[in-house]
Short mmCIF file of C-alpha atoms and ligand atoms in Angstrom, two decimals:
data_model
loop_
_atom_site.label_atom_id
_atom_site.label_comp_id
_atom_site.label_asym_id
_atom_site.label_seq_id
_atom_site.Cartn_x
_atom_site.Cartn_y
_atom_site.Cartn_z
CA UNK A 934 122.31 -74.20 171.58
CA UNK A 935 120.68 -76.56 174.15
CA UNK A 936 121.67 -74.40 177.74
CA UNK A 937 123.05 -77.19 179.44
CA UNK A 938 125.86 -78.02 176.70
CA UNK A 939 125.93 -73.78 176.02
CA UNK A 940 126.89 -73.67 179.88
CA UNK A 941 129.46 -76.29 179.20
CA UNK A 942 131.40 -75.05 176.44
CA UNK A 943 131.05 -71.35 179.08
CA UNK A 944 132.99 -73.48 182.10
CA UNK A 945 135.00 -75.12 179.18
CA UNK A 946 136.79 -71.68 178.39
CA UNK A 947 136.62 -69.97 181.70
CA UNK A 948 136.58 -72.17 183.78
CA UNK A 949 133.46 -70.94 186.22
CA UNK A 950 130.21 -71.83 185.73
CA UNK A 951 127.67 -68.83 184.05
CA UNK A 952 125.70 -66.41 186.23
CA UNK A 953 122.80 -66.41 183.46
CA UNK A 954 121.84 -66.37 179.42
CA UNK A 955 120.55 -63.47 177.68
CA UNK A 956 119.11 -64.85 174.32
CA UNK A 957 117.99 -62.70 172.02
CA UNK A 958 116.68 -63.16 168.46
CA UNK A 959 117.07 -62.73 164.50
CA UNK A 960 114.26 -60.81 162.78
CA UNK A 961 112.86 -60.37 159.58
CA UNK A 962 110.56 -56.93 158.66
CA UNK A 963 107.24 -57.99 156.94
CA UNK A 964 106.76 -54.79 155.52
CA UNK A 965 108.15 -51.14 156.38
CA UNK A 966 111.23 -50.93 154.62
CA UNK A 967 113.67 -48.29 154.90
CA UNK A 968 110.96 -46.44 156.81
CA UNK A 969 112.66 -46.14 160.49
CA UNK A 970 115.03 -43.75 160.16
CA UNK A 971 112.42 -41.73 158.57
CA UNK A 972 110.30 -42.03 161.49
CA UNK A 973 107.99 -44.12 160.08
CA UNK A 974 105.89 -47.71 160.67
CA UNK A 975 107.43 -51.10 160.21
CA UNK A 976 106.12 -54.25 160.71
CA UNK A 977 108.84 -57.01 161.64
CA UNK A 978 108.54 -60.13 163.14
CA UNK A 979 111.45 -61.69 165.18
CA UNK A 980 112.53 -65.13 163.75
CA UNK A 981 113.26 -68.46 165.86
CA UNK A 982 116.92 -67.80 165.43
CA UNK A 983 118.60 -66.71 168.22
CA UNK A 984 121.54 -65.52 169.82
CA UNK A 985 122.57 -66.29 173.13
CA UNK A 986 124.61 -64.19 175.61
CA UNK A 987 126.13 -66.31 178.07
CA UNK A 988 127.40 -64.47 180.97
CA UNK A 989 129.73 -64.24 184.43
CA UNK A 990 129.80 -61.23 186.24
CA UNK A 991 134.23 -60.51 186.93
CA UNK A 992 135.72 -59.06 190.44
CA UNK A 993 136.92 -56.28 188.00
CA UNK A 994 135.91 -53.40 185.26
CA UNK A 995 137.23 -55.73 182.30
CA UNK A 996 135.55 -57.19 179.67
CA UNK A 997 136.25 -60.90 177.62
CA UNK A 998 134.28 -61.97 175.13
CA UNK A 999 134.27 -65.80 173.06
CA UNK A 1000 133.22 -66.55 169.64
CA UNK A 1001 132.12 -69.95 169.11
CA UNK A 1002 131.26 -68.73 165.92
CA UNK A 1003 134.65 -67.38 165.66
CA UNK A 1004 136.92 -69.91 168.16
CA UNK A 1005 140.20 -68.44 166.75
CA UNK A 1006 140.06 -65.20 168.32
CA UNK A 1007 138.87 -63.33 171.32
CA UNK A 1008 138.83 -59.86 172.68
CA UNK A 1009 139.60 -58.04 175.82
CA UNK A 1010 138.60 -54.05 176.95
CA UNK A 1011 139.14 -52.18 180.16
CA UNK A 1012 136.08 -50.43 181.12
CA UNK A 1013 138.00 -47.61 183.13
CA UNK A 1014 139.53 -46.85 179.90
CA UNK A 1015 137.76 -44.71 177.19
CA UNK A 1016 136.60 -47.62 174.93
CA UNK A 1017 137.60 -47.56 171.49
CA UNK A 1018 137.53 -49.98 168.40
CA UNK A 1019 140.50 -52.93 169.07
CA UNK A 1020 141.52 -55.28 166.33
CA UNK A 1021 138.79 -57.81 166.46
CA UNK A 1022 135.81 -57.14 164.38
CA UNK A 1023 133.12 -58.95 165.63
CA UNK A 1024 134.78 -57.89 168.95
CA UNK A 1025 133.87 -53.94 168.35
CA UNK A 1026 130.10 -55.18 168.40
CA UNK A 1027 130.60 -55.69 172.51
CA UNK A 1028 132.86 -52.78 172.75
CA UNK A 1029 129.87 -50.91 171.23
CA UNK A 1030 127.79 -51.96 173.67
CA UNK A 1031 130.25 -50.93 176.54
CA UNK A 1032 130.92 -48.07 175.22
CA UNK A 1033 127.09 -46.55 175.11
CA UNK A 1034 126.53 -48.20 178.13
CA UNK A 1035 128.97 -46.28 179.67
CA UNK A 1036 128.50 -43.15 177.97
CA UNK A 1037 124.82 -42.93 179.67
CA UNK A 1038 126.13 -42.51 182.98
CA UNK A 1039 125.54 -46.34 183.60
CA UNK A 1040 127.85 -47.96 186.55
CA UNK A 1041 128.89 -51.59 185.42
CA UNK A 1042 131.25 -54.40 186.13
CA UNK A 1043 133.36 -56.79 184.21
CA UNK A 1044 131.99 -59.33 181.96
CA UNK A 1045 133.31 -62.66 180.89
CA UNK A 1046 131.17 -63.42 177.56
CA UNK A 1047 130.99 -66.19 175.13
CA UNK A 1048 128.69 -66.03 171.96
CA UNK A 1049 126.66 -68.43 170.55
CA UNK A 1050 124.01 -68.19 167.04
CA UNK A 1051 122.76 -69.72 164.72
CA UNK A 1052 121.05 -66.09 163.07
CA UNK A 1053 122.86 -66.82 159.38
CA UNK A 1054 124.97 -63.56 159.09
CA UNK A 1055 124.70 -61.05 156.76
CA UNK A 1056 121.87 -62.17 155.12
CA UNK A 1057 119.93 -59.45 155.82
CA UNK A 1058 118.38 -61.21 159.21
CA UNK A 1059 119.81 -58.75 161.39
CA UNK A 1060 122.40 -60.49 163.07
CA UNK A 1061 124.32 -58.01 164.37
CA UNK A 1062 120.70 -56.84 166.62
CA UNK A 1063 120.47 -59.89 168.15
CA UNK A 1064 124.14 -59.79 169.21
CA UNK A 1065 123.72 -56.24 170.35
CA UNK A 1066 120.07 -56.83 172.31
CA UNK A 1067 121.50 -59.76 173.96
CA UNK A 1068 125.04 -58.49 174.95
CA UNK A 1069 123.06 -55.15 176.64
CA UNK A 1070 120.45 -57.40 178.06
CA UNK A 1071 123.28 -59.27 179.95
CA UNK A 1072 125.44 -56.53 180.81
CA UNK A 1073 121.66 -55.16 182.20
CA UNK A 1074 121.24 -58.61 183.91
CA UNK A 1075 123.99 -59.15 185.36
CA UNK A 1076 124.90 -55.77 187.16
CA UNK A 1077 121.04 -54.81 188.31
CA UNK A 1078 120.64 -51.29 185.65
CA UNK A 1079 117.63 -51.31 185.33
CA UNK A 1080 116.78 -50.20 181.53
CA UNK A 1081 113.83 -51.62 180.10
CA UNK A 1082 113.68 -53.21 176.69
CA UNK A 1083 112.74 -50.14 175.17
CA UNK A 1084 116.26 -49.00 176.53
CA UNK A 1085 118.22 -51.21 175.61
CA UNK A 1086 117.00 -51.67 172.20
CA UNK A 1087 117.70 -48.47 171.84
CA UNK A 1088 121.40 -48.95 172.92
CA UNK A 1089 121.55 -51.27 170.49
CA UNK A 1090 120.81 -48.76 167.63
CA UNK A 1091 123.14 -45.84 169.53
CA UNK A 1092 125.89 -49.09 169.09
CA UNK A 1093 125.38 -49.52 165.74
CA UNK A 1094 124.94 -45.23 165.11
CA UNK A 1095 127.88 -44.19 167.11
CA UNK A 1096 130.37 -46.85 167.16
CA UNK A 1097 130.30 -49.00 164.09
CA UNK A 1098 129.33 -46.30 161.35
CA UNK A 1099 126.23 -47.49 160.39
CA UNK A 1100 123.36 -45.17 160.33
CA UNK A 1101 120.81 -47.76 160.80
CA UNK A 1102 116.64 -46.64 162.21
CA UNK A 1103 115.77 -48.72 165.44
CA UNK A 1104 113.38 -51.53 164.19
CA UNK A 1105 115.75 -54.55 164.21
CA UNK A 1106 116.78 -53.98 167.61
CA UNK A 1107 112.81 -52.98 169.01
CA UNK A 1108 111.84 -55.99 167.36
CA UNK A 1109 114.39 -58.12 168.60
CA UNK A 1110 114.05 -56.75 172.73
CA UNK A 1111 110.07 -56.52 171.99
CA UNK A 1112 108.92 -59.35 169.99
CA UNK A 1113 105.94 -61.63 170.74
CA UNK A 1114 106.29 -65.21 169.64
CA UNK A 1115 103.32 -66.19 166.92
CA UNK A 1116 103.24 -61.92 166.55
CA UNK A 1117 104.77 -59.74 164.36
CA UNK A 1118 105.56 -56.29 165.70
CA UNK A 1119 103.63 -52.90 164.35
CA UNK A 1120 105.81 -50.05 165.64
CA UNK A 1121 105.56 -46.60 165.34
CA UNK A 1122 109.30 -45.25 164.33
CA UNK A 1123 108.30 -42.15 166.12
CA UNK A 1124 106.59 -42.88 169.09
CA UNK A 1125 108.22 -46.52 169.49
CA UNK A 1126 104.86 -47.21 170.66
CA UNK A 1127 103.97 -50.95 169.23
CA UNK A 1128 101.10 -53.54 168.34
CA UNK A 1129 101.54 -56.69 168.38
CA UNK A 1130 100.04 -58.28 165.59
CA UNK A 1131 98.93 -62.15 166.11
CA UNK A 1132 100.46 -63.93 162.65
CA UNK A 1133 97.16 -66.31 161.44
CA UNK A 1134 97.49 -70.35 162.33
CA UNK A 1135 98.12 -70.94 158.48
CA UNK A 1136 100.30 -68.09 157.54
CA UNK A 1137 103.44 -69.85 156.52
CA UNK A 1138 107.04 -67.42 156.99
CA UNK A 1139 109.37 -68.55 154.49
CA UNK A 1140 113.18 -66.45 154.06
CA UNK A 1141 115.28 -66.54 150.83
CA UNK A 1142 118.78 -65.31 151.14
CA UNK A 1143 119.94 -64.69 147.30
CA UNK A 1144 123.73 -64.93 148.90
CA UNK A 1145 124.11 -62.12 146.45
CA UNK A 1146 127.92 -60.85 147.74
CA UNK A 1147 126.38 -57.89 149.14
CA UNK A 1148 129.60 -54.57 148.62
CA UNK A 1149 128.98 -51.00 149.83
CA UNK A 1150 126.46 -51.50 151.91
CA UNK A 1151 126.34 -49.26 154.01
CA UNK A 1152 127.90 -46.24 152.43
CA UNK A 1153 124.97 -46.83 150.26
CA UNK A 1154 122.83 -47.24 152.83
CA UNK A 1155 124.09 -44.05 154.94
CA UNK A 1156 123.77 -42.44 151.25
CA UNK A 1157 120.26 -43.76 150.98
CA UNK A 1158 119.27 -41.47 154.59
CA UNK A 1159 121.02 -38.80 153.22
CA UNK A 1160 118.65 -38.37 150.64
CA UNK A 1161 116.08 -38.88 152.34
CA UNK A 1162 117.10 -35.48 155.09
CA UNK A 1163 117.63 -33.69 152.04
CA UNK A 1164 114.05 -34.69 151.14
CA UNK A 1165 113.31 -33.08 154.13
CA UNK A 1166 114.82 -30.06 153.44
CA UNK A 1167 112.94 -29.25 150.34
CA UNK A 1168 110.12 -30.06 151.77
CA UNK A 1169 110.25 -28.10 154.70
CA UNK A 1170 109.03 -30.84 157.38
CA UNK A 1171 111.62 -32.58 160.14
CA UNK A 1172 110.72 -36.17 159.05
CA UNK A 1173 108.93 -38.12 156.47
CA UNK A 1174 106.36 -38.64 158.12
CA UNK A 1175 105.24 -35.28 158.18
CA UNK A 1176 105.64 -35.04 154.76
CA UNK A 1177 102.21 -36.49 152.62
CA UNK A 1178 101.70 -36.93 149.43
CA UNK A 1179 100.06 -34.41 147.78
CA UNK A 1180 102.82 -32.48 149.46
CA UNK A 1181 106.05 -34.31 147.34
CA UNK A 1182 104.02 -34.16 143.35
CA UNK A 1183 103.71 -30.03 144.37
CA UNK A 1184 107.57 -29.84 146.05
CA UNK A 1185 108.34 -32.13 142.49
CA UNK A 1186 110.15 -29.59 140.45
CA UNK A 1187 112.18 -28.29 143.27
CA UNK A 1188 113.46 -31.87 144.02
CA UNK A 1189 116.49 -34.07 142.32
CA UNK A 1190 115.75 -36.99 141.41
CA UNK A 1191 117.38 -38.87 143.91
CA UNK A 1192 115.38 -36.70 146.32
CA UNK A 1193 111.89 -36.81 144.56
CA UNK A 1194 111.56 -40.50 144.51
CA UNK A 1195 113.13 -41.40 148.20
CA UNK A 1196 111.28 -39.47 149.86
CA UNK A 1197 108.38 -41.42 147.39
CA UNK A 1198 109.26 -44.62 148.58
CA UNK A 1199 109.00 -44.02 152.24
CA UNK A 1200 105.57 -42.14 152.38
CA UNK A 1201 104.34 -44.54 150.09
CA UNK A 1202 105.11 -47.37 152.10
CA UNK A 1203 104.11 -45.93 155.35
CA UNK A 1204 100.46 -46.42 153.90
CA UNK A 1205 101.17 -50.12 152.43
CA UNK A 1206 102.38 -50.67 156.37
CA UNK A 1207 99.12 -49.97 157.11
CA UNK A 1208 97.19 -51.48 154.87
CA UNK A 1209 99.51 -54.89 155.80
CA UNK A 1210 98.57 -54.53 159.05
CA UNK A 1211 94.76 -55.06 158.35
CA UNK A 1212 94.95 -57.26 155.78
CA UNK A 1213 97.67 -59.32 158.62
CA UNK A 1214 94.95 -59.31 160.80
CA UNK A 1215 91.73 -59.84 158.43
CA UNK A 1216 93.89 -62.82 157.18
CA UNK A 1217 93.54 -61.42 153.28
CA UNK A 1218 96.24 -62.98 151.26
CA UNK A 1219 95.24 -61.26 148.18
CA UNK A 1220 95.64 -57.57 149.86
CA UNK A 1221 99.19 -58.78 151.37
CA UNK A 1222 100.48 -59.51 147.48
CA UNK A 1223 99.42 -56.50 146.67
CA UNK A 1224 100.95 -54.68 149.00
CA UNK A 1225 103.72 -56.63 148.69
CA UNK A 1226 104.13 -56.04 145.32
CA UNK A 1227 104.18 -52.97 145.18
CA UNK A 1228 106.87 -52.39 148.23
CA UNK A 1229 109.14 -54.39 146.05
CA UNK A 1230 108.56 -52.17 143.22
CA UNK A 1231 108.61 -49.21 145.03
CA UNK A 1232 112.22 -50.35 146.59
CA UNK A 1233 112.87 -51.60 143.18
CA UNK A 1234 111.92 -48.24 141.77
CA UNK A 1235 111.85 -45.46 143.85
CA UNK A 1236 114.93 -46.22 146.66
CA UNK A 1237 116.65 -48.36 143.95
CA UNK A 1238 117.68 -50.69 146.71
CA UNK A 1239 117.29 -54.39 145.06
CA UNK A 1240 119.45 -55.81 143.28
CA UNK A 1241 119.15 -58.09 139.55
CA UNK A 1242 119.14 -61.41 141.85
CA UNK A 1243 116.66 -60.41 144.65
CA UNK A 1244 114.34 -59.12 141.80
CA UNK A 1245 114.66 -62.33 140.18
CA UNK A 1246 114.11 -64.12 143.43
CA UNK A 1247 110.83 -62.18 144.05
CA UNK A 1248 109.80 -62.78 140.20
CA UNK A 1249 110.60 -67.17 140.62
CA UNK A 1250 108.45 -67.35 143.75
CA UNK A 1251 105.57 -65.15 143.07
CA UNK A 1252 105.75 -66.76 139.12
CA UNK A 1253 105.18 -69.70 141.20
CA UNK A 1254 102.64 -68.84 143.81
CA UNK A 1255 100.30 -66.78 141.51
CA UNK A 1256 97.78 -64.62 143.31
CA UNK A 1257 98.62 -67.50 146.03
CA UNK A 1258 101.37 -65.73 147.95
CA UNK A 1259 102.87 -62.76 148.80
CA UNK A 1260 106.59 -62.01 148.59
CA UNK A 1261 109.37 -58.68 148.35
CA UNK A 1262 112.86 -58.37 148.87
CA UNK A 1263 113.13 -57.55 152.70
CA UNK A 1264 116.00 -55.90 154.92
CA UNK A 1265 118.72 -53.22 153.49
CA UNK A 1266 118.92 -54.22 150.45
CA UNK A 1267 121.89 -54.91 147.65
CA UNK A 1268 121.33 -58.04 148.12
CA UNK A 1269 120.47 -59.88 151.16
CA UNK A 1270 117.28 -61.75 151.01
CA UNK A 1271 113.28 -62.08 150.41
CA UNK A 1272 110.45 -62.32 152.27
CA UNK A 1273 107.61 -64.69 151.46
CA UNK A 1274 104.12 -65.38 152.62
CA UNK A 1275 102.10 -68.58 151.73
CA UNK A 1276 99.78 -71.55 152.86
CA UNK A 1277 101.39 -74.72 153.81
CA UNK A 1278 101.10 -76.57 150.04
CA UNK A 1279 102.31 -73.77 148.85
CA UNK A 1280 106.41 -74.87 150.08
CA UNK A 1281 107.80 -77.01 147.88
CA UNK A 1282 106.24 -74.56 145.03
CA UNK A 1283 107.99 -71.95 145.96
CA UNK A 1284 110.82 -74.16 147.06
CA UNK A 1285 111.49 -76.48 143.73
CA UNK A 1286 110.97 -73.52 142.14
CA UNK A 1287 113.72 -71.33 143.42
CA UNK A 1288 115.63 -74.76 143.02
CA UNK A 1289 114.60 -75.02 139.37
CA UNK A 1290 115.31 -71.32 138.33
CA UNK A 1291 117.42 -69.07 140.32
CA UNK A 1292 121.59 -70.82 140.13
CA UNK A 1293 120.76 -71.09 136.12
CA UNK A 1294 119.85 -67.64 136.04
CA UNK A 1295 122.15 -65.88 138.63
CA UNK A 1296 124.98 -68.20 139.20
CA UNK A 1297 123.69 -68.42 143.23
CA UNK A 1298 122.83 -71.14 145.54
CA UNK A 1299 120.38 -69.73 147.60
CA UNK A 1300 119.61 -70.83 151.06
CA UNK A 1301 115.14 -71.07 152.07
CA UNK A 1302 114.67 -70.99 155.24
CA UNK A 1303 110.75 -71.90 156.54
CA UNK A 1304 110.93 -69.43 159.83
CA UNK A 1305 108.76 -69.58 162.72
CA UNK A 1306 108.01 -66.55 164.67
CA UNK A 1307 109.48 -66.16 168.22
CA UNK A 1308 109.96 -64.00 170.57
CA UNK A 1309 111.87 -61.17 171.86
CA UNK A 1310 115.02 -60.89 174.91
CA UNK A 1311 114.75 -63.57 177.17
CA UNK A 1312 116.99 -63.86 180.77
CA UNK A 1313 117.67 -67.38 182.36
P1 ADP B 168 123.34 -59.02 159.66
O1 ADP B 168 122.84 -57.85 161.02
O2 ADP B 168 122.52 -58.41 158.57
O3 ADP B 168 123.81 -60.00 159.99
P2 ADP B 168 126.09 -57.24 159.84
O4 ADP B 168 127.40 -57.10 159.09
O5 ADP B 168 125.51 -55.55 160.02
O6 ADP B 168 124.43 -57.97 159.11
O7 ADP B 168 126.33 -57.73 161.51
C1 ADP B 168 127.21 -59.21 161.34
C2 ADP B 168 128.12 -58.88 161.96
O8 ADP B 168 127.69 -59.13 163.07
C3 ADP B 168 129.34 -60.02 162.48
O9 ADP B 168 130.27 -59.40 160.71
C4 ADP B 168 130.28 -60.30 162.93
O10 ADP B 168 131.00 -59.09 163.26
C5 ADP B 168 128.59 -59.48 164.53
N1 ADP B 168 127.89 -61.20 164.57
C6 ADP B 168 126.93 -61.70 164.52
N2 ADP B 168 127.07 -62.45 164.65
C7 ADP B 168 127.93 -63.37 165.82
C8 ADP B 168 128.60 -63.75 166.53
N3 ADP B 168 127.67 -65.07 166.32
N4 ADP B 168 129.47 -64.16 167.68
C9 ADP B 168 130.62 -63.11 167.14
N5 ADP B 168 129.96 -62.16 165.91
C10 ADP B 168 128.57 -62.09 165.53
MG1 MG B 169 122.94 -55.58 160.51
#
């Protein structure tokens, strides 16, 4: 939303002018799925969909929060008290961020907050990370806490892990904090070293949301994480980053089928991320296509996180594009979105193929986004 209009909306609610606005983007992951919490590699990029958080410092220790997406509900809580979950489902994300900041020993004052976002929620574009990073950015700026982008991203992850009960890795929050316009970000989730990779000018990024109703996503997600931990125990390594494919194959007999397959996905996926980074640098569509197809295959058969609707969308788009595009599921799985890289002249080819075949076969309507690659957290 335009800053002026957004500032006016804040004033209409609080009768006071804003001190500032923190803005953080949603993201799409090009490749490297379920590797972040295994200390592996990921290659996401930030989107021009973002979440804005307008803030004004209060004289007391109260946090009051409204969201333009939820006009009938607001939340407020005291920073003096131990922060626990409240009645507002979405308000808990703000409580979660305040909780982890307070736990770190940071001293900060209360805020009046207003949230506005055009990141589709629950579509796999990580509206939750965008919200956490923007809120953390607002607290950081309002009270001059001096945290780095990396630290703010970690607070966002801790908010999900320790308050919202979602055991996600660091990818979503780190790309939302550190993304660079028109660049993907290669993240080594072990060292948190990042490298910005320019997106080729003629590469178009499409995201297609299956709109498949996602169920049991967090419990399945947390179960996959457990499978990976158990695989590590069998392999005698701290995390799957230390495991090799040959060690995995040698240990196959001692592992359950699930442990083997989950580890097989993660180890092979790390290798694909490194290769895909090279392919992106050299704008090699053929290589990107093969790597993204292999990633999808592995997510379907080894990690078992796809559903017929997302498999179907990938098939529809890949069949329409042939060798001219790269396609796979993206995000947490069990529905959600697919990502498609292609050239401008094929955008309509993809759109038409989805319109013609998806609803007919899956009784769902897809949302198609042609996306621009945006930058990370900004403060105004
Ligand atoms: P995803 O991160 O894939 O979009 P999640 O279920 O992890 O899906 O996060 C979505 C949740 O984040 C919403 O249910 C809501 O609680 C919170 N949220 C996201 N955007 C907003 C917003 N603009 N205003 C209030 N809450 C939001
Ligand atoms: Mg989320």
